[in-house]
Tab-separated table of C-alpha atoms and ligand atoms in Angstrom:
chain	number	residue	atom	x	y	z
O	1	UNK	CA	9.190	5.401	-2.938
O	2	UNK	CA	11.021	7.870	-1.304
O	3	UNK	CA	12.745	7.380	2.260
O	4	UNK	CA	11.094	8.924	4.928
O	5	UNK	CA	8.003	9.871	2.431
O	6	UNK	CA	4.907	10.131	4.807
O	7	UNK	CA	1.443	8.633	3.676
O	8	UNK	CA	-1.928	9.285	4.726
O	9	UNK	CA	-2.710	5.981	5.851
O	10	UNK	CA	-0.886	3.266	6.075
O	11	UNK	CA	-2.734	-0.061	5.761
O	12	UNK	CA	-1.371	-3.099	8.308
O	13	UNK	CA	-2.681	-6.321	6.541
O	14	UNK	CA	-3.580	-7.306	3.429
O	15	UNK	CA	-6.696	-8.987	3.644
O	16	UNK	CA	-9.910	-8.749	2.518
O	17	UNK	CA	-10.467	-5.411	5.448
O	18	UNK	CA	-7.048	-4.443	3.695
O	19	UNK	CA	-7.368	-4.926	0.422
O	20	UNK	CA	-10.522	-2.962	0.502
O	21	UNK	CA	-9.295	0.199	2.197
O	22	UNK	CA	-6.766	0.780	0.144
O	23	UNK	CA	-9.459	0.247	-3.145
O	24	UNK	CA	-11.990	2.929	-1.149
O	25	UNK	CA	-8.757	4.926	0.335
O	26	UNK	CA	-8.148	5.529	-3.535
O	27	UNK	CA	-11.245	7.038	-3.609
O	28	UNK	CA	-11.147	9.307	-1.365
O	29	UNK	CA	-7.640	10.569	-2.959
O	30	UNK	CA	-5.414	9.734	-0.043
O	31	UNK	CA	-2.026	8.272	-0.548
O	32	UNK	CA	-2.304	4.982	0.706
O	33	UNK	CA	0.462	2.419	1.899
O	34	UNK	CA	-0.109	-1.281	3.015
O	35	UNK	CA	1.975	-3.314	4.316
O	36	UNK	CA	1.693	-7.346	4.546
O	37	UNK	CA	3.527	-9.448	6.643
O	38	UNK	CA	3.397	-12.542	4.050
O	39	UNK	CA	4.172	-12.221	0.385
O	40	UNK	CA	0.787	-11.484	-1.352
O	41	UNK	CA	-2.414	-10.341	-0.309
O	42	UNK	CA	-5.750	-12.199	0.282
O	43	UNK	CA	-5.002	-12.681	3.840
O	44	UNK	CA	-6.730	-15.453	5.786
O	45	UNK	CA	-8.274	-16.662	2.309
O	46	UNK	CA	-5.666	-18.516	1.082
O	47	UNK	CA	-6.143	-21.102	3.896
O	48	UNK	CA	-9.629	-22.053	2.462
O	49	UNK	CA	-8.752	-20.550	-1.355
O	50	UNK	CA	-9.959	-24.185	-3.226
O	51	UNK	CA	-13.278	-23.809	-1.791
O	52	UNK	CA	-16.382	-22.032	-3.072
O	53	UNK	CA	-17.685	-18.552	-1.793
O	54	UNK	CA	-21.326	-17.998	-1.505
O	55	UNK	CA	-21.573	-15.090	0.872
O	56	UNK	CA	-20.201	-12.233	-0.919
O	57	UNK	CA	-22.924	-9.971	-1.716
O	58	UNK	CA	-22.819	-9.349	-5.928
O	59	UNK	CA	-20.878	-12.590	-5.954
O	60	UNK	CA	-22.023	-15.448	-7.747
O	61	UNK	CA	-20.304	-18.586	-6.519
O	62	UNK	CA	-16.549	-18.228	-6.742
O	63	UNK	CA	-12.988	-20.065	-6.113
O	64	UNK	CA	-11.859	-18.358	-2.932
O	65	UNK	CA	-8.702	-18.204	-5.147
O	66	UNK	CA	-10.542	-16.262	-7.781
O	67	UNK	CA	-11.748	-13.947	-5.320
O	68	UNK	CA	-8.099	-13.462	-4.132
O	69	UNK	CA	-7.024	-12.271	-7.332
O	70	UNK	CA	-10.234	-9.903	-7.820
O	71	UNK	CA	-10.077	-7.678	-4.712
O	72	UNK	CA	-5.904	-7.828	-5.213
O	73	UNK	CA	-6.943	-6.498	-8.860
O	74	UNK	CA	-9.358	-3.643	-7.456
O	75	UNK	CA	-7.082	-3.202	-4.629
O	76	UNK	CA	-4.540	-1.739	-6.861
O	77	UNK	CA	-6.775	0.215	-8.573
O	78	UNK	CA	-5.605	3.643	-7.603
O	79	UNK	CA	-2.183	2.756	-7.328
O	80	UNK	CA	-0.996	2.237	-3.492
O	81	UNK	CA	1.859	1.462	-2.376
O	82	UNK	CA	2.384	-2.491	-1.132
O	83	UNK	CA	4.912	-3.669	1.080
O	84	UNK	CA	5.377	-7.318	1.430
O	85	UNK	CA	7.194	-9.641	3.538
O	86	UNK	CA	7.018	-7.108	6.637
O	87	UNK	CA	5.957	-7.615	9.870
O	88	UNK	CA	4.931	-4.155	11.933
O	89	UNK	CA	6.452	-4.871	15.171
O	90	UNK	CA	5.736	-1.292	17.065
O	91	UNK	CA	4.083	2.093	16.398
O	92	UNK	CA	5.400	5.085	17.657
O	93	UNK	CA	4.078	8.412	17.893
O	94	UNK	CA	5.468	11.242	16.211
O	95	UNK	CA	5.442	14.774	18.034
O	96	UNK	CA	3.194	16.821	15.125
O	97	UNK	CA	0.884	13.563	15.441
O	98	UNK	CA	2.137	11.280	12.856
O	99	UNK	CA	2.981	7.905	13.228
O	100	UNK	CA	6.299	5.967	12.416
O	101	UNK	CA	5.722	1.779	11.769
O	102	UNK	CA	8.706	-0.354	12.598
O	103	UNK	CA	8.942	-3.713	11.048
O	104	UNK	CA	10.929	-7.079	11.799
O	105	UNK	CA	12.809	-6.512	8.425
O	106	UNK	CA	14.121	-3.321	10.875
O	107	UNK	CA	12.742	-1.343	8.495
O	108	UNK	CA	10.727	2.118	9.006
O	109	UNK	CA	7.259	3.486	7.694
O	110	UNK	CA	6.419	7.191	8.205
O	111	UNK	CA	2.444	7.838	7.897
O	112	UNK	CA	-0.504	10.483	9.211
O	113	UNK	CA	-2.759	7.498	10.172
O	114	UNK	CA	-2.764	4.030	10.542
O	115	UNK	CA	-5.810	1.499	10.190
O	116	UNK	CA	-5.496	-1.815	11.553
O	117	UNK	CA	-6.518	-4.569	9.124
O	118	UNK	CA	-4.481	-7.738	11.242
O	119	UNK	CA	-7.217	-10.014	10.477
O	120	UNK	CA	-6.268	-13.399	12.836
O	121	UNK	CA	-2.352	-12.043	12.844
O	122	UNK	CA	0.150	-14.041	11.252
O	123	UNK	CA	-1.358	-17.447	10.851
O	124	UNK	CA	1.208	-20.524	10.879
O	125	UNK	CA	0.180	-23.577	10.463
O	126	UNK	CA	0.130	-26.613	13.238
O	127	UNK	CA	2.421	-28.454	11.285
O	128	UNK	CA	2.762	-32.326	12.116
O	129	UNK	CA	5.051	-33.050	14.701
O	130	UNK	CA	7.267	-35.519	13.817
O	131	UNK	CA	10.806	-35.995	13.230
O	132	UNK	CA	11.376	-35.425	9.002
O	133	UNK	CA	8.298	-34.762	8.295
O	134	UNK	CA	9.307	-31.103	6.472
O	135	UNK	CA	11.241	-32.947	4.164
O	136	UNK	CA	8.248	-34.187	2.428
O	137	UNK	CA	6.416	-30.778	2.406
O	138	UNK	CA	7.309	-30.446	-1.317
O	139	UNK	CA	6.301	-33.822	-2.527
O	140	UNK	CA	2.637	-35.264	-0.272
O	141	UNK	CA	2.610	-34.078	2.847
O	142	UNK	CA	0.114	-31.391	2.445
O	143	UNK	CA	-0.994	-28.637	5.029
O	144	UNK	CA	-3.687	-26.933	2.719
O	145	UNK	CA	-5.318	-28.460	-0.936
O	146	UNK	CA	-4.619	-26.127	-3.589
O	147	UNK	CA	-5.765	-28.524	-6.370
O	148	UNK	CA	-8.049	-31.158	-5.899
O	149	UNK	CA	-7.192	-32.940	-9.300
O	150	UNK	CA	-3.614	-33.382	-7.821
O	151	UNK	CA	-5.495	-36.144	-5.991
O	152	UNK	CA	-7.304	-38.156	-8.254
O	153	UNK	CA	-6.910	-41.374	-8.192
O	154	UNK	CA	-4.893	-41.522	-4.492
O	155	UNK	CA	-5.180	-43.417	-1.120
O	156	UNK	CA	-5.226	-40.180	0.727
O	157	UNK	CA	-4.513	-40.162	4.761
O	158	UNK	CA	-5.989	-37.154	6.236
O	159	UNK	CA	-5.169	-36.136	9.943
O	160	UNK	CA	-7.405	-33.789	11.581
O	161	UNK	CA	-10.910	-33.785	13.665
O	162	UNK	CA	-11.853	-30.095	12.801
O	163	UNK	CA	-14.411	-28.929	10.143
O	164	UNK	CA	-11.485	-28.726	7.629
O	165	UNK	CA	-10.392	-32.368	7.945
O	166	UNK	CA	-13.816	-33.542	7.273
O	167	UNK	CA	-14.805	-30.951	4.380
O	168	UNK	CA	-11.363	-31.680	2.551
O	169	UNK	CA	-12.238	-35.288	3.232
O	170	UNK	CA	-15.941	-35.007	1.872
O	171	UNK	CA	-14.595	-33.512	-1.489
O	172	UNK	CA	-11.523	-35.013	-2.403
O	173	UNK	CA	-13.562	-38.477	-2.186
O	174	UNK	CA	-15.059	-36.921	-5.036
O	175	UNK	CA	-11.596	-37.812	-6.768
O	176	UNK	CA	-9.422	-40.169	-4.260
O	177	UNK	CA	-9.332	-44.133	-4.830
O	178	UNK	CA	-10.049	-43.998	-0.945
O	179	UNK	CA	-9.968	-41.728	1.654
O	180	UNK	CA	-8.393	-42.254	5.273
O	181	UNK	CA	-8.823	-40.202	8.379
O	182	UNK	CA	-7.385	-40.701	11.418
O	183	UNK	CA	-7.794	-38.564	14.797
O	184	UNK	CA	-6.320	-38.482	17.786
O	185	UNK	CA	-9.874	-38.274	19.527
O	186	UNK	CA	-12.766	-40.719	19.303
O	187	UNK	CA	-15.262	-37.695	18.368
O	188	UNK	CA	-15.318	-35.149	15.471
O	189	UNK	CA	-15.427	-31.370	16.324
O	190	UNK	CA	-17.479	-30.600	12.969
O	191	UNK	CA	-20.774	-30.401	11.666
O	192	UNK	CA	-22.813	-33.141	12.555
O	193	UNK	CA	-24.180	-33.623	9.243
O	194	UNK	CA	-20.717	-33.913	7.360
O	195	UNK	CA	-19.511	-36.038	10.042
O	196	UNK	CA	-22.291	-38.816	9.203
O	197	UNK	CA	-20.974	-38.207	5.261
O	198	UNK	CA	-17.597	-39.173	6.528
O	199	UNK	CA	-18.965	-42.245	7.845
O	200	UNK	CA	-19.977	-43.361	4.895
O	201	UNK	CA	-17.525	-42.040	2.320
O	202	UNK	CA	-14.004	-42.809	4.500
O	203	UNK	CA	-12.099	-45.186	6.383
O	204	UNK	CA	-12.092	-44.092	10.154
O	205	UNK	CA	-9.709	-44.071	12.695
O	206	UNK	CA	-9.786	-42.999	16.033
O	207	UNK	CA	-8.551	-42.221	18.339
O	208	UNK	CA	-5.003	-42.925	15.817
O	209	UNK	CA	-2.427	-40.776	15.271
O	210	UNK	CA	0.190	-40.564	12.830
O	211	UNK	CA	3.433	-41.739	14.776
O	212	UNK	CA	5.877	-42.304	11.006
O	213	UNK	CA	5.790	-41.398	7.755
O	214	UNK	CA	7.817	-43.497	5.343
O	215	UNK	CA	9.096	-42.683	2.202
O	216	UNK	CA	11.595	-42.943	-0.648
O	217	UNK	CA	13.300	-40.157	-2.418
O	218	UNK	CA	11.315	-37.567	-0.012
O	219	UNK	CA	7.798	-39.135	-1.587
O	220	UNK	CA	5.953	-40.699	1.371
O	221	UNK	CA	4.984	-44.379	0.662
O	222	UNK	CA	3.563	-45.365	3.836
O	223	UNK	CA	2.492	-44.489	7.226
O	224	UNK	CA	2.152	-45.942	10.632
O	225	UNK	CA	-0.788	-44.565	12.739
O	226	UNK	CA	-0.733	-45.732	16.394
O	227	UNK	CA	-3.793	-45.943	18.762
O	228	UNK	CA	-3.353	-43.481	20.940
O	229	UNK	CA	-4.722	-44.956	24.364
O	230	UNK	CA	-3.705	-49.264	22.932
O	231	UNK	CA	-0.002	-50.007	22.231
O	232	UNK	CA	-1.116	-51.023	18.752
O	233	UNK	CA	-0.011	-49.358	15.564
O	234	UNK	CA	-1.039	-50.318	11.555
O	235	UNK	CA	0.814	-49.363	8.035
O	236	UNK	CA	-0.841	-47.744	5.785
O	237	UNK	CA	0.175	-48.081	2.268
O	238	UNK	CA	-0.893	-43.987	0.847
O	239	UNK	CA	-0.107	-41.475	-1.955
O	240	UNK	CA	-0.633	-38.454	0.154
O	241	UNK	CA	-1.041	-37.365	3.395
O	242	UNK	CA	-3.146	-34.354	4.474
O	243	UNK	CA	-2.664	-32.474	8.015
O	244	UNK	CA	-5.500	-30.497	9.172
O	245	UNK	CA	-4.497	-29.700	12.658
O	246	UNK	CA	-5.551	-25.770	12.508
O	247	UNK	CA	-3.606	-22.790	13.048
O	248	UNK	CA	-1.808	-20.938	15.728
O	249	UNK	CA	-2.226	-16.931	15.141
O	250	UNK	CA	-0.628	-13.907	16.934
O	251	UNK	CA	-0.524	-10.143	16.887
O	252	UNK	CA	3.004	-9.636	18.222
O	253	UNK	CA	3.726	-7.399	20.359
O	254	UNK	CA	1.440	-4.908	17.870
O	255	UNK	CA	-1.922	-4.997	19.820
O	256	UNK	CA	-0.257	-4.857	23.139
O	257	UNK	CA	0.403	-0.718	22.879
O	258	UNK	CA	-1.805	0.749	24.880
O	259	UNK	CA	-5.125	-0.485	23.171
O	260	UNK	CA	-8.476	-0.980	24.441
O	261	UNK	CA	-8.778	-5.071	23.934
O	262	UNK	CA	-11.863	-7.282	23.992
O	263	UNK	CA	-11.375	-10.756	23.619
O	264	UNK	CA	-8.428	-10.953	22.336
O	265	UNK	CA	-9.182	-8.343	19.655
O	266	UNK	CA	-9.738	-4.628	19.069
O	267	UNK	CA	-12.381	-2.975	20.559
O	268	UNK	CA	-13.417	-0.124	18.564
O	269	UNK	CA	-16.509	2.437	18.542
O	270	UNK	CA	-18.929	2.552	15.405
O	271	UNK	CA	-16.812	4.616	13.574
O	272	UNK	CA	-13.799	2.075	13.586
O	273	UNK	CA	-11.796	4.371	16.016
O	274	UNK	CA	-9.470	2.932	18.617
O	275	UNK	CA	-8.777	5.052	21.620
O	276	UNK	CA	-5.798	6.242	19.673
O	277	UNK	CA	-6.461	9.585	18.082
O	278	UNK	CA	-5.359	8.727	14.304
O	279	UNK	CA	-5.582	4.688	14.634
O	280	UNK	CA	-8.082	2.777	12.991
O	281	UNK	CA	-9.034	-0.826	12.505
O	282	UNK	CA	-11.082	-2.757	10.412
O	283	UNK	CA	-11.935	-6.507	9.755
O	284	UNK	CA	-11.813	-9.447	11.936
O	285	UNK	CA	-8.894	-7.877	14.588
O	286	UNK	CA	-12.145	-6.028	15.678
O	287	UNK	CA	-14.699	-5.981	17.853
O	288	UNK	CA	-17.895	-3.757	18.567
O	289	UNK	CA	-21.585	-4.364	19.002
O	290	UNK	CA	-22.871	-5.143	15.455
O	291	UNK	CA	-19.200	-6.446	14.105
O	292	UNK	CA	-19.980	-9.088	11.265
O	293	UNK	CA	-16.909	-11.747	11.113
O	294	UNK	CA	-17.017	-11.914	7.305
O	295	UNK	CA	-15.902	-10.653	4.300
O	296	UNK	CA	-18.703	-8.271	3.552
O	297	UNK	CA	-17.933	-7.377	7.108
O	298	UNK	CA	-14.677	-6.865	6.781
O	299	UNK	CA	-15.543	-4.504	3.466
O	300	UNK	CA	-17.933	-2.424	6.137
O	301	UNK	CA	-15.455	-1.839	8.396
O	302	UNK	CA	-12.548	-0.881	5.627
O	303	UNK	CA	-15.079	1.852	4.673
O	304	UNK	CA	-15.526	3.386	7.698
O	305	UNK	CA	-12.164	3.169	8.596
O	306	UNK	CA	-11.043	5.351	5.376
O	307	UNK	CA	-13.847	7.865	6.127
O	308	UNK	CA	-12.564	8.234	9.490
O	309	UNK	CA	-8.818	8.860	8.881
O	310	UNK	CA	-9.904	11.310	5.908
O	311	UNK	CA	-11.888	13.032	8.446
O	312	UNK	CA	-9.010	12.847	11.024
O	313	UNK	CA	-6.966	14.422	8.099
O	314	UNK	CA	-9.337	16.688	6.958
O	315	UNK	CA	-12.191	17.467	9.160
O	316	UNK	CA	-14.384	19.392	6.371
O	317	UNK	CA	-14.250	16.407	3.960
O	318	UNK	CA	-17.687	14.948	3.352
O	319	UNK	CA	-18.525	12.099	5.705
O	320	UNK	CA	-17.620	9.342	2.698
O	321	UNK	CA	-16.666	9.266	-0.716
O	322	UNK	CA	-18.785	10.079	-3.652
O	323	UNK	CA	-20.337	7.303	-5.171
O	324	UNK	CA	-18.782	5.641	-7.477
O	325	UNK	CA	-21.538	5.848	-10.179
O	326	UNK	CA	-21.036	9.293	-10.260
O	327	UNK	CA	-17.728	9.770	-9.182
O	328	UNK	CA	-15.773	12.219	-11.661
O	329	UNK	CA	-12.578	9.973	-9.850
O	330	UNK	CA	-13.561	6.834	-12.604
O	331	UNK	CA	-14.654	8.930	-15.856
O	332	UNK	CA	-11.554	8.159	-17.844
O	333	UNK	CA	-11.094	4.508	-15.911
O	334	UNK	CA	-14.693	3.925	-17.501
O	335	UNK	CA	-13.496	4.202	-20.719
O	336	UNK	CA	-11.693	1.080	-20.479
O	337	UNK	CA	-13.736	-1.651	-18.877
O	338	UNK	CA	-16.751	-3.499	-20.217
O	339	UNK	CA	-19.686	-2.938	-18.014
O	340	UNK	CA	-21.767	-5.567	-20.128
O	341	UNK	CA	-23.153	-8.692	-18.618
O	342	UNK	CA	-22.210	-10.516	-21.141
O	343	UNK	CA	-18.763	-10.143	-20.139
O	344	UNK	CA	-18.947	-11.025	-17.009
O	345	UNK	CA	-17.405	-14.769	-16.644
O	346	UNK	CA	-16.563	-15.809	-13.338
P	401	FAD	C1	-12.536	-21.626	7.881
P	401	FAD	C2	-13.097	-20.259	7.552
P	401	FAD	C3	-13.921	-20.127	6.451
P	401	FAD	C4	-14.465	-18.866	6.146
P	401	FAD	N1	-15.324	-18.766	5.087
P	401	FAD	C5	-15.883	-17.572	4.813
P	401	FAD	C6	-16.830	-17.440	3.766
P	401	FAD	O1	-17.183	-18.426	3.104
P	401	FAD	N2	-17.364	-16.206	3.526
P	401	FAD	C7	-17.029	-15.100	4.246
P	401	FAD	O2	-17.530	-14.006	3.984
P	401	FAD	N3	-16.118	-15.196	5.266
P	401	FAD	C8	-15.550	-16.385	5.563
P	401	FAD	N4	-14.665	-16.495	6.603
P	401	FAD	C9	-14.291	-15.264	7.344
P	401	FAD	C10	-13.241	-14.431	6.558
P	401	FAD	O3	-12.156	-15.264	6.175
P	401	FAD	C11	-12.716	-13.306	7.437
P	401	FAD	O4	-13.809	-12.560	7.933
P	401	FAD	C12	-11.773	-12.387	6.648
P	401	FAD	O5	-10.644	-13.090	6.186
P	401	FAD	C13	-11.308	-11.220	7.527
P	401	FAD	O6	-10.459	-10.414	6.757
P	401	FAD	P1	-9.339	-9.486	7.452
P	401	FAD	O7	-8.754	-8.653	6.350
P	401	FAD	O8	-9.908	-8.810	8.627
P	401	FAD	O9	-8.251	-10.481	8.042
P	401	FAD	P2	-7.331	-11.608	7.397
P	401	FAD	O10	-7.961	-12.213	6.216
P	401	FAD	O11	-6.956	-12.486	8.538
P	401	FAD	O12	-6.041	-10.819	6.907
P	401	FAD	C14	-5.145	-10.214	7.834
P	401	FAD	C15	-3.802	-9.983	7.149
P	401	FAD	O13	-2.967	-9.203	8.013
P	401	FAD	C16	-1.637	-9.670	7.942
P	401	FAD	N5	-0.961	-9.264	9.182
P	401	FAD	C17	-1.325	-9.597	10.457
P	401	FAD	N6	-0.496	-9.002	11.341
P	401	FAD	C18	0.395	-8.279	10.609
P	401	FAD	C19	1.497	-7.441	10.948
P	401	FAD	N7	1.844	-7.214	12.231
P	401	FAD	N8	2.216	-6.860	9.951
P	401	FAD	C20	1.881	-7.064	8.642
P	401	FAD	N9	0.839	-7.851	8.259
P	401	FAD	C21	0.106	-8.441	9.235
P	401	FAD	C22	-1.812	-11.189	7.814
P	401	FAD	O14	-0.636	-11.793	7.251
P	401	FAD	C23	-3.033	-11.282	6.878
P	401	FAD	O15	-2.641	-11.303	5.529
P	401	FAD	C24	-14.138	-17.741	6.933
P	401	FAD	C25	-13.295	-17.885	8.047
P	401	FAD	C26	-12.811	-19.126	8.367
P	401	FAD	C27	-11.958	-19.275	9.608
């Protein structure tokens, strides 16, 4: 890449909204940057990548993780450029109408258009708050379960009221010698049904909180959870301890330039436009009418994001991009991939 070389979109995010418009961007032969704040794309997926995906139209069930690696795969289809480990901090506009991106790495960008695709923003983690706890991050404290087999056989303490605590709770029993919450409230905040499963398949405690985690060599032994309202606290011999205490997201300072916001996210029209001329967004940083918070949503939008910055670009281009059944664009790419069923092992 050559400094200073302008694209004709650059992509902010590298989620599924992301991942997507720079696939269908490809299409439409624009050259296409994206740039992710984190070091690989998937975006909000990899908080949830163990579990299973219903909902994605075509889709049979699928690893979230699987699905990761498929739209990364068909996101670099055509090529784009990907940026990683950037954070666009501030847009400015250019005086012939382009756009320069600056980034927390002080780095610049140089595109014609720019489509939002900042999903939640960066996502961190509520990460337990006590005293040494990091130092057991790479052993078994765990903030998200990337391997369920990693817990077979283990007393694991979970810590979290949410719908994640109990669904992570509900399937490692699955594998754990026994299961532990503890919450710092005497009510769950998830589904009522997979609450009464909890009842039956775990050791409850509430309202508890985890006030110490012991531990030898940076492996955590033991715990002490203390009642939270009683001056009474119990050790708990474990193998692992899971925290589930959601996620804090932001946008920056990046939403804050002069866009039109609605609840706390982007309000744009039906053709993904935001009131800047040349700035599009797509994906769950959006709002409008009929938005659909979901993947195939977030696939929607990514569409008619592209097909408005190629218009933007190029106002006598066709409305959207050939399809790609007869697209001349994948002739020669045809060639090369197997199209049977038979093949198909997900
Ligand atoms: C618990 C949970 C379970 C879900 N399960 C399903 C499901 O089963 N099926 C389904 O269809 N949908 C599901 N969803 C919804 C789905 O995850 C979202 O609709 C989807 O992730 C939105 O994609 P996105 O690309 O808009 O945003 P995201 O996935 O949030 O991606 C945004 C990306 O932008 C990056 N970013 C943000 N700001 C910047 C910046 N300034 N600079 C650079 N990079 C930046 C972030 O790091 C992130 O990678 C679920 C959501 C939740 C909360």
């Amino acid at each position: 890449m050559q400094e200073n070389e302008l694209f004709d979109v650059t992509i902010i995010g590298g989620g599924p909204a992301g991942m997507y418009a720079a696939f269908y961007g490809g299409m439409r032969n624009m050259k296409i940057k994206l740039i992710e704040g984190t070091g690989e794309l998937g975006g909000f997926l990899h908080t949830y990548s163990e579990k299973t995906i219903w909902d994605v139209g075509g889709i049979p069930p699928i690893r979230c993780d699987k699905l990761i690696g498929w739209l990364a795969q068909q996101a670099r289809t055509f090529e784009p450029t990907l940026v990683f480990n950037q954070n666009v901090i501030e847009l400015q506009n250019q005086t012939d109408g382009s756009f320069v991106l600056k980034t927390n790495t002080g780095e610049s960008h140089y595109t014609r258009t720019i489509i939002l695709a900042t999903g939640r923003g960066i996502v961190e983690l509520q990460k337990l708050e006590i005293e040494g706890a990091n130092r057991y991050e790479l052993t078994n404290l765990y903030y998200t379960v990337q391997d369920l087999n990693s817990f077979r056989g283990k007393h694991i303490l979970i810590s979290g009221g949410g719908d994640s605590a109990v669904d992570w709770a509900i399937e490692l029993a699955e594998v754990a010698r026994k299961i532990t919450v503890v919450h710092r409230k005497r009510d769950f905040r998830a589904m009522e049904r997979n609450v009464e499963t909890l009842k039956e398949i775990a050791d409850i405690r509430t309202p508890y909180e985890i006030v110490r985690l012991h531990g030898d060599n940076d492996t955590i032994h033991s715990a002490t959870i203390a009642h939270v309202e009683r001056q009474d606290s119990v050790v708990l011999d474990i193998d692992a301890v899971i925290v589930s205490h959601g996620f804090r997201s932001n946008y920056g300072t990046l939403h804050d330039l002069g866009f039109v916001i609605d609840d706390g996210v982007l309000a744009v029209n039906d053709q993904t436009e935001t009131d800047v001329p040349g700035i599009y967004a797509a994906g769950d940083c959006t709002t409008y009418k009929s938005k659909v918070r979901l993947i195939a949503g977030a696939f929607n939008d990514a569409i008619l994001a592209i097909n408005s910055a190629k218009r933007y670009l190029d106002p006598e281009a066709p409305g959207m991009a050939y399809v790609s059944s007869h697209n001349d664009i994948f002739t020669e790419m045809n060639k090369h991939v197997s199209t049977s069923l038979k093949d198909l092992k997900v």
